[in-house]
Coordinates of C-alpha atoms in Angstrom, one line a residue:
X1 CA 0.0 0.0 0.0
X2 CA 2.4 3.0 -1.2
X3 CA -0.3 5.2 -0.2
X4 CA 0.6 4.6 3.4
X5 CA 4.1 3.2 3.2
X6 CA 5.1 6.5 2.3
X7 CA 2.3 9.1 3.7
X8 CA 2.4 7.5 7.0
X9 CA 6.5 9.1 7.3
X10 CA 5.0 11.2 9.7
X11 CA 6.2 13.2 12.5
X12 CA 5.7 11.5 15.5
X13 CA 5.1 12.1 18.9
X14 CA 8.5 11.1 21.3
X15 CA 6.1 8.5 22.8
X16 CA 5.9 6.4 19.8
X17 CA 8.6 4.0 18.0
X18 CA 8.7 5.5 14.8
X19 CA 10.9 3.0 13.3
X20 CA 9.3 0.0 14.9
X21 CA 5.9 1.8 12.7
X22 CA 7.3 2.0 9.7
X23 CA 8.7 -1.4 9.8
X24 CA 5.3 -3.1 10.6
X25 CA 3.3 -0.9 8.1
X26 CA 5.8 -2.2 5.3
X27 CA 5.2 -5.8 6.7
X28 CA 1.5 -5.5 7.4
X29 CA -0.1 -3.7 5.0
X30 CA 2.5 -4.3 2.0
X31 CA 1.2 -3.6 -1.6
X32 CA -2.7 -3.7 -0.2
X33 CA -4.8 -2.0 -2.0
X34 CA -5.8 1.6 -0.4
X35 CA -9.0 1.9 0.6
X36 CA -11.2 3.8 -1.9
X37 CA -14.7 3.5 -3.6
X38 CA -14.2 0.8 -5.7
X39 CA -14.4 -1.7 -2.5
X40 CA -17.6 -2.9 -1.5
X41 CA -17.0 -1.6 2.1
X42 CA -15.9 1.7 0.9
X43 CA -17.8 2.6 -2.4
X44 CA -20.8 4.7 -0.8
X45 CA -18.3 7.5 1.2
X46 CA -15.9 10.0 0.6
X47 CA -12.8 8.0 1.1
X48 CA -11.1 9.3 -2.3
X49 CA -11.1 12.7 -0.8
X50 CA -8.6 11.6 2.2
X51 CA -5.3 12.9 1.5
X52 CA -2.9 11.2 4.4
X53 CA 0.2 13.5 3.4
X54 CA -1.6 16.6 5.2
X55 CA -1.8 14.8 8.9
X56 CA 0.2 14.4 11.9
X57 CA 0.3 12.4 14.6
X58 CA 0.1 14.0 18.1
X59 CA 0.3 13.4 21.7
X60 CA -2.4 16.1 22.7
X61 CA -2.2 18.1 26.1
X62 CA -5.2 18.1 28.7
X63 CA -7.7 21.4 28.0
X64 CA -10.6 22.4 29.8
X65 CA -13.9 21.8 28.0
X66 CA -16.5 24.0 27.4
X67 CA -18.6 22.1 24.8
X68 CA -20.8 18.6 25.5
X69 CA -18.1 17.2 27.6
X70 CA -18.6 20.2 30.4
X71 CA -22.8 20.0 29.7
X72 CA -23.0 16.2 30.4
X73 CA -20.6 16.4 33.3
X74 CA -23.2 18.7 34.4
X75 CA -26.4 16.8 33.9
X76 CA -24.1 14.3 35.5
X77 CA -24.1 15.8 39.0
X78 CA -28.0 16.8 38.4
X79 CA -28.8 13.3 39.0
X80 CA -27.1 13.1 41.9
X81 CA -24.3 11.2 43.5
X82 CA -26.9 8.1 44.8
X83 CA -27.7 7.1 41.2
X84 CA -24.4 7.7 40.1
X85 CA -21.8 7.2 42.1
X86 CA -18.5 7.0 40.0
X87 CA -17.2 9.7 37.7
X88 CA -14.0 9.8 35.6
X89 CA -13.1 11.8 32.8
X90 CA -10.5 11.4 30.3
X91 CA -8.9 13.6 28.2
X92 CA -7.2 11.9 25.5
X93 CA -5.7 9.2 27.9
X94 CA -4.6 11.9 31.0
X95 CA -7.4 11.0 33.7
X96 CA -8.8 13.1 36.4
X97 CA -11.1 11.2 38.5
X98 CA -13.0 11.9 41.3
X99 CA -15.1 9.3 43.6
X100 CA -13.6 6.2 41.8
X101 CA -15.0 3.4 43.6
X102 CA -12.8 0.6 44.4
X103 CA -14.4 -1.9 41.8
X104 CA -13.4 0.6 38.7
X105 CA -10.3 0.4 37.5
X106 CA -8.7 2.4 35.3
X107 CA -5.4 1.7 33.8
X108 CA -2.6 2.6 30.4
X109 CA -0.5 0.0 29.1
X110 CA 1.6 0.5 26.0
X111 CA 0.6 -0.4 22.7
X112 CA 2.8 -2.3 20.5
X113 CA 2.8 -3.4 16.9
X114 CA 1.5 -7.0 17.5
X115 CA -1.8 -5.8 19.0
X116 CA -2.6 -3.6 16.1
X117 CA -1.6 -6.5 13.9
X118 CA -4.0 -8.6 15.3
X119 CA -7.0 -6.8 14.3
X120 CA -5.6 -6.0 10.5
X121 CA -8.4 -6.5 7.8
X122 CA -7.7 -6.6 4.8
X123 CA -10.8 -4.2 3.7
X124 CA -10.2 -2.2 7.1
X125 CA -6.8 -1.0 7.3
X126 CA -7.5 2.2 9.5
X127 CA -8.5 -0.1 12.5
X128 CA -5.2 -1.5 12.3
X129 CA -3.4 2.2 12.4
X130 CA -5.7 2.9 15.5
X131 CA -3.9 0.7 17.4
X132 CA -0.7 1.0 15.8
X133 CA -0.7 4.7 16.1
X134 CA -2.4 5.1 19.7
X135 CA 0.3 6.1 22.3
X136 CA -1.7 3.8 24.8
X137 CA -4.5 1.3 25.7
X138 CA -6.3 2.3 28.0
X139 CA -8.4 -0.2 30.0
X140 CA -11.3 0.3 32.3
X141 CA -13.2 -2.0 34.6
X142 CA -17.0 -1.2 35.2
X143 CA -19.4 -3.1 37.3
X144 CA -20.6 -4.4 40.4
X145 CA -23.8 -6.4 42.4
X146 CA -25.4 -3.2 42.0
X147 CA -27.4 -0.3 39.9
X148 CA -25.5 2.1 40.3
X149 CA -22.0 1.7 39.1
X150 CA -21.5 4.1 36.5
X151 CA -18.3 6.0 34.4
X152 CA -18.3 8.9 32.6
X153 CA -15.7 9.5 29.4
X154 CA -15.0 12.1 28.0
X155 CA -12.6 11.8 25.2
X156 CA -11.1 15.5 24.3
X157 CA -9.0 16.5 21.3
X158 CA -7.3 20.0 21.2
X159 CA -7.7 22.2 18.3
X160 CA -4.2 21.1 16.5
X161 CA -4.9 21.6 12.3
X162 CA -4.0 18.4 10.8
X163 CA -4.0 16.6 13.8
X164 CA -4.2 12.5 13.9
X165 CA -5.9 11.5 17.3
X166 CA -5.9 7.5 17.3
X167 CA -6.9 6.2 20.6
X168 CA -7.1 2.9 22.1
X169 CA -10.4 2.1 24.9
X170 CA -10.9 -1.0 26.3
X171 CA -14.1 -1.2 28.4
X172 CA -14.9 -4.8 30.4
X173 CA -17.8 -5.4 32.7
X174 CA -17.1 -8.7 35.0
X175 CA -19.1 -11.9 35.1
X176 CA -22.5 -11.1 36.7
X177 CA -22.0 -7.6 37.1
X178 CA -24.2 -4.1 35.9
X179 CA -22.5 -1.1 34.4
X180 CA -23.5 2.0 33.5
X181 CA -21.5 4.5 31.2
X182 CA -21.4 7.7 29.1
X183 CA -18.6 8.7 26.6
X184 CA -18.5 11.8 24.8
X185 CA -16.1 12.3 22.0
X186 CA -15.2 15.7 20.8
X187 CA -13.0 18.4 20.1
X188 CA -10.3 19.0 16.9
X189 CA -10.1 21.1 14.4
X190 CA -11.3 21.6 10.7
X191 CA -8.3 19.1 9.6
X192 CA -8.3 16.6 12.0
X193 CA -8.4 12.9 12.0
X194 CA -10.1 10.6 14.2
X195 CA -8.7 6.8 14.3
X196 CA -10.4 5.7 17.8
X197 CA -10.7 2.0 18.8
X198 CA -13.3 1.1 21.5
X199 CA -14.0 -2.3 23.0
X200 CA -16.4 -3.6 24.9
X201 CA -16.2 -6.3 27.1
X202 CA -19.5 -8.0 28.5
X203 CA -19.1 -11.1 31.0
X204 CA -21.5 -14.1 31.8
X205 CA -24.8 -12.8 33.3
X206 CA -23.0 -9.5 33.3
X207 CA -24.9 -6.3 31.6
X208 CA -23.8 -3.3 30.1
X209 CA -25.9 0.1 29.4
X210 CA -23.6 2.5 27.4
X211 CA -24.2 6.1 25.6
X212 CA -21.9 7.5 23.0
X213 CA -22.5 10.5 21.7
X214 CA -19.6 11.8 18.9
X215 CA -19.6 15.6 18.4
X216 CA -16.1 16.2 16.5
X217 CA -15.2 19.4 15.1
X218 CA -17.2 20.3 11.5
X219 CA -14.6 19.6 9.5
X220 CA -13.0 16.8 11.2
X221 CA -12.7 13.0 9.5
X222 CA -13.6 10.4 12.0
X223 CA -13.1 6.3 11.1
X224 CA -13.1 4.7 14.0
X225 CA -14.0 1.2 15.2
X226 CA -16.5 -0.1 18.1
X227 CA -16.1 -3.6 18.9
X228 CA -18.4 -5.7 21.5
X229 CA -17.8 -9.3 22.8
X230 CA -21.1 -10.5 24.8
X231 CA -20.7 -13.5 26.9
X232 CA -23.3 -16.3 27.7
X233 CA -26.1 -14.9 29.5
X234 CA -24.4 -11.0 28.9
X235 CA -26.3 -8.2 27.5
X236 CA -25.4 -5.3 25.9
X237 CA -27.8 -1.8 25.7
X238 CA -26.2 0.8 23.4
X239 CA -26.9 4.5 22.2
X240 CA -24.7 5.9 19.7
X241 CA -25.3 9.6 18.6
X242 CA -23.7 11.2 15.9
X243 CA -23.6 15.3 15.0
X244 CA -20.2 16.4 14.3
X245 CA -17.3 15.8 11.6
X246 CA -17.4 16.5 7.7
X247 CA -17.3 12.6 7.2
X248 CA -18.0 10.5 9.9
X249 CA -17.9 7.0 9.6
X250 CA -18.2 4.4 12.2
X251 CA -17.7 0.5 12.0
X252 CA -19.5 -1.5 14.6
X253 CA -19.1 -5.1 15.2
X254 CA -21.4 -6.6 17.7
X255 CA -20.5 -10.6 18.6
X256 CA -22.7 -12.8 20.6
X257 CA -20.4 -16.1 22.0
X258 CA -22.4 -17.4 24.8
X259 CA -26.0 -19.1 24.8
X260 CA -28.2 -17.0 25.7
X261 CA -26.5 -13.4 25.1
X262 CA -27.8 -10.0 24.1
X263 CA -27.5 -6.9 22.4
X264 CA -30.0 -4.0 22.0
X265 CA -28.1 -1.9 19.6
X266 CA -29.6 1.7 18.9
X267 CA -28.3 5.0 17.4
X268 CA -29.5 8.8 16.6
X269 CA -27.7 10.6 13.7
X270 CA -28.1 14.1 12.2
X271 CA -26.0 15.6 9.2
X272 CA -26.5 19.1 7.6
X273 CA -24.8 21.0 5.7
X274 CA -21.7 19.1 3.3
X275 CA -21.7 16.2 6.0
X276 CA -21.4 13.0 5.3
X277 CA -22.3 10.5 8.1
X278 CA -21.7 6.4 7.3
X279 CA -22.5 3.4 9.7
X280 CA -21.3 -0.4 8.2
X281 CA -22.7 -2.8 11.5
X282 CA -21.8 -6.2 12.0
X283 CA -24.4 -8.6 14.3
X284 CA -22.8 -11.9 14.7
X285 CA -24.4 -14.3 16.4
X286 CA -21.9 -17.4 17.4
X287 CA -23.9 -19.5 19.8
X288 CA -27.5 -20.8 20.6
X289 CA -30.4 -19.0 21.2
X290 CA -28.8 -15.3 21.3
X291 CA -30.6 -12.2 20.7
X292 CA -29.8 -8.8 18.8
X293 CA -32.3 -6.4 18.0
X294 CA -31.1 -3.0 16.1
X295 CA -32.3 0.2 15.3
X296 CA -30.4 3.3 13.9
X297 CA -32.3 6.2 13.0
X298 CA -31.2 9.3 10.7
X299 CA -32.2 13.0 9.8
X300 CA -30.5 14.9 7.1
X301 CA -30.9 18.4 5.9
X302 CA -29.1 20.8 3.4
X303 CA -26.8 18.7 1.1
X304 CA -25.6 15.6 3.8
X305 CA -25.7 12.4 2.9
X306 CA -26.0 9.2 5.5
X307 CA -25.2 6.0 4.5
X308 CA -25.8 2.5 6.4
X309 CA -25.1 -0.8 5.8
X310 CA -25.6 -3.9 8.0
X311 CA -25.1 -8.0 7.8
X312 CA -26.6 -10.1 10.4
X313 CA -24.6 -13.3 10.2
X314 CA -26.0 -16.2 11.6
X315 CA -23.1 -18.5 12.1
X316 CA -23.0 -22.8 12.2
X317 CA -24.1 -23.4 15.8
X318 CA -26.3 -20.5 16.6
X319 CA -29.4 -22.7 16.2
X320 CA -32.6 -20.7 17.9
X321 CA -31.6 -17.1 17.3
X322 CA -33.7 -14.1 16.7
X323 CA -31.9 -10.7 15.0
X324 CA -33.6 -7.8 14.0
X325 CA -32.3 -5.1 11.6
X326 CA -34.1 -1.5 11.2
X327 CA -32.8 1.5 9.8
X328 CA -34.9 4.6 9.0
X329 CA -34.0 7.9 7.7
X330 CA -36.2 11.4 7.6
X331 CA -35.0 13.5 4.7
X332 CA -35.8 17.1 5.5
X333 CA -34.2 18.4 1.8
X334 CA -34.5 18.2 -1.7
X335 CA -30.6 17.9 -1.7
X336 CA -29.8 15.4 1.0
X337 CA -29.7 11.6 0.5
X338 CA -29.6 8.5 2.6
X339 CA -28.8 5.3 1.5
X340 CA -29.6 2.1 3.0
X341 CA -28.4 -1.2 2.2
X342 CA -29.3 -4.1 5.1
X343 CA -28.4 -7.9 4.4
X344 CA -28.7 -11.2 5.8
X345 CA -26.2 -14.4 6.0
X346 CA -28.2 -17.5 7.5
X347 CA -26.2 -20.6 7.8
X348 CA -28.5 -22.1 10.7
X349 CA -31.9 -23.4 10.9
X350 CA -34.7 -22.6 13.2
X351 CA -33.7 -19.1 13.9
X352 CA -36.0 -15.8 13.2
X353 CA -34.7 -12.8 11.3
X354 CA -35.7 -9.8 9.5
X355 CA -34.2 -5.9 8.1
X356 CA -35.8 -3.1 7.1
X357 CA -35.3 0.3 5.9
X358 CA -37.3 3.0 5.1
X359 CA -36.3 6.5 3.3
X360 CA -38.5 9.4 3.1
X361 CA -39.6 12.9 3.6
X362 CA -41.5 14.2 7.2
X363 CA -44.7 12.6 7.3
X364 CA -46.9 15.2 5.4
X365 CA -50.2 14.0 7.0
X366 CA -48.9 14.5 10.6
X367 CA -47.4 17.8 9.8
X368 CA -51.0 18.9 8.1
X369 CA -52.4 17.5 11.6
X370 CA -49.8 20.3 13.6
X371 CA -50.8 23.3 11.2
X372 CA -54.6 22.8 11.8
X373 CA -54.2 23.1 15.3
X374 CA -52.5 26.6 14.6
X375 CA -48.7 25.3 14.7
X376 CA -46.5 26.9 12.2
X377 CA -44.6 24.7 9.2
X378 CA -41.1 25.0 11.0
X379 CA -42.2 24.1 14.3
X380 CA -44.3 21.1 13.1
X381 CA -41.2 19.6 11.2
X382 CA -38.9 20.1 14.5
X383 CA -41.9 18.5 16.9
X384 CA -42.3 15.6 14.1
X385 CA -38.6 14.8 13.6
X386 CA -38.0 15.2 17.5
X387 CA -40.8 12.7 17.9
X388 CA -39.0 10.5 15.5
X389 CA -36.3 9.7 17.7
X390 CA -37.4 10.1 21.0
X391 CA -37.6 5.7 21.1
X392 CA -33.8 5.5 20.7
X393 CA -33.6 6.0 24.6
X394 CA -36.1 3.9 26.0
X395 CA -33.4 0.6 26.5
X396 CA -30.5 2.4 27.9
X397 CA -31.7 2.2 31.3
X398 CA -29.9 3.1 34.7
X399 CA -28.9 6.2 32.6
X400 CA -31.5 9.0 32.9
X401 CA -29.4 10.9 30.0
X402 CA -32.2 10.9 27.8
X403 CA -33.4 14.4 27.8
X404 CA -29.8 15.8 27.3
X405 CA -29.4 12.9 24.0
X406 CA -32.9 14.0 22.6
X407 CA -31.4 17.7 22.9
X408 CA -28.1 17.0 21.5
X409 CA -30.1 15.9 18.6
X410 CA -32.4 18.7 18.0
X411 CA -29.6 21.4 18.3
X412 CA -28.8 19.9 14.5
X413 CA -32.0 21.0 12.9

């Protein structure tokens, strides 16, 4: 891949082994192909526009936040300290916590070129310069007998122009434990580029309730990688939102390995403007009688473009499985466009399984309904679309965030 064997000659941050870098890129990725719209897992973004040559890769210093991070943190005390009783924040790996209970752990090991290695793909090649590229792994533990264990993240970038910001999260909840917790990704600048890696460990009988919400800088280029691993008996309750970056695109692999697991796998995205927002999710189901159920919703305005695309893969020995697939999009402009594209791979019997999408304007019957009662055109779109997602928060319970996500999503139209 000359593309990266010779963009990728970047200046690097003290922390990093520059050499040891180059040498695994020219191993790894070799003559690969780069990744551009003639792939089948690239050809509906914006890939062709990336121009590697412009970034860098930093080592960003701790700011303050006034944005999302310093408006959940907030809400975060609002509730109180008897529903939530952990808090740590993260700014790009430096952690200030407060209240840490004694069953969260928090920890930074060095990354090396055989981790990132590990999770090459041959279609994916960012994921593996996440890993490669991120100074550190960081690693938290969540969970006890309880409610009420809970961690807030929030993930900061500075504004550094043509900044690379690949980071490394690891998040694991214990056999038969409850977790609750909130990560907020933004900062940058107009030139930056994201490359974050995020796992997610769920144990036996354990369970997991999590809300992302990604608000990067507007011109900012995110590709970054969520990856969960749900044990027998484990579920997993997600929320992704997505507002900011010129092109965002987010690769989500969900895997059920125990009988019996679960995942409940929701997200809210809004794009105006130029944006362009893409989702490519992954439901794999690897043993008997799991359950996923998803359900991503869009709105875009001016001349954005969304794109999704999702497999359920029912694998050999995943006999009595149910997955379900849904993807709708409200288009509020004669410019913007969504594209949906779900599939199926069944290679087991006596399982259920369905996908749907749906693309279309706002509802011109309910918005008729509004203006007869003496509500103006604007308003009735807002209430409409507002209504629209207001069901993406309803399963992420033991985190009463879902006010503050319904008005991080309405600040977009």
């Amino acid at each position: 891949m000359r593309l990266f064997r010779e963009d990728l000659s970047w200046s690097l941050p003290e922390e990093l082994n520059k050499g040891a870098i180059l040498e695994s890129i020219e191993r790894v990725l070799g003559d690969m192909e780069a990744p551009n719209t003639s792939l089948e897992d690239w050809r509906y973004g914006r890939v062709d526009e990336l121009d590697l040559s412009k970034y860098k890769v930093v080592n960003p210093h701790i700011r303050s936040s006034n944005g999302y991070v310093s408006e959940w943190i907030s809400r975060w005390h609002e509730l109180g300290s008897d529903a939530f009783g952990v808090e740590i924040v993260v700014e790009d790996f430096e952690s200030v916590c407060q209240g840490v209970a004694s069953d969260t752990v928090l920890t930074a090991n060095e990354n090396d070129a055989s981790s990132a290695e590990a999770v090459l793909d041959q279609q994916e090649p960012f994921h593996y310069l996440s890993k490669l590229l991120s100074t550190k792994k960081t690693s938290i533990v969540v969970g006890d007998s309880s409610e009420n264990s809970s961690v807030f993240l929030g993930l900061l970038a500075p504004d550094v122009d043509g900044a690379v910001f690949a980071r490394d999260l690891h998040i694991k909840v214990p056999n038969y434990t409850k977790g609750v917790l909130a990560l907020v990704r933004e900062g940058g600048s107009r030139d930056s580029l994201f490359l974050d890696s995020i796992s997610v460990e769920v144990g036996r009988d354990a369970e997991l309730s999590v809300v992302v919400l990604q608000n990067l800088s507007d011109g900012a280029w995110d590709l970054s990688y969520y990856d969960s691993q749900i044990d027998q008996g484990g579920t997993l309750k997600s929320l992704t939102v997505s507002l900011g970056g010129d092109y965002s695109r987010l690769r989500s692999v969900s895997s059920l390995h125990g009988r019996g697991a679960q995942a409940y796998l929701k997200a809210g995205y809004v794009a105006g403007g130029t944006q362009t927002m893409e989702f490519r999710t992954f439901q794999r189901h690897l043993a008997p009688a799991t359950h996923s159920d998803l359900l991503y919703k869009g709105a875009v305005a001016g001349s954005s473009h969304s794109i999704y695309s999702g497999l359920i893969a029912i694998e050999k020995g995943a006999r009595g499985s149910n997955a379900f697939q849904t993807n709708r999009n409200i288009v509020l402009s004669e410019s913007a466009r969504a594209d949906s594209v779900p599939n199926l791979d069944i290679q087991e019997s006596d399982v259920r399984c369905s996908h749907a999408s749906a693309v279309g304007p706002v509802d011109a019957d309910q918005r008729f309904y509004l203006e007869t009662k003496g509500i103006t055109t604007e308003v009735a779109e807002k209430m409409i679309v507002s209504g629209f997602f207001r069901d993406l928060t309803e399963s992420v319970q033991g985190l009463d965030l879902s006010s503050l996500v319904l008005e991080s999503l309405e600040r977009k139209w």
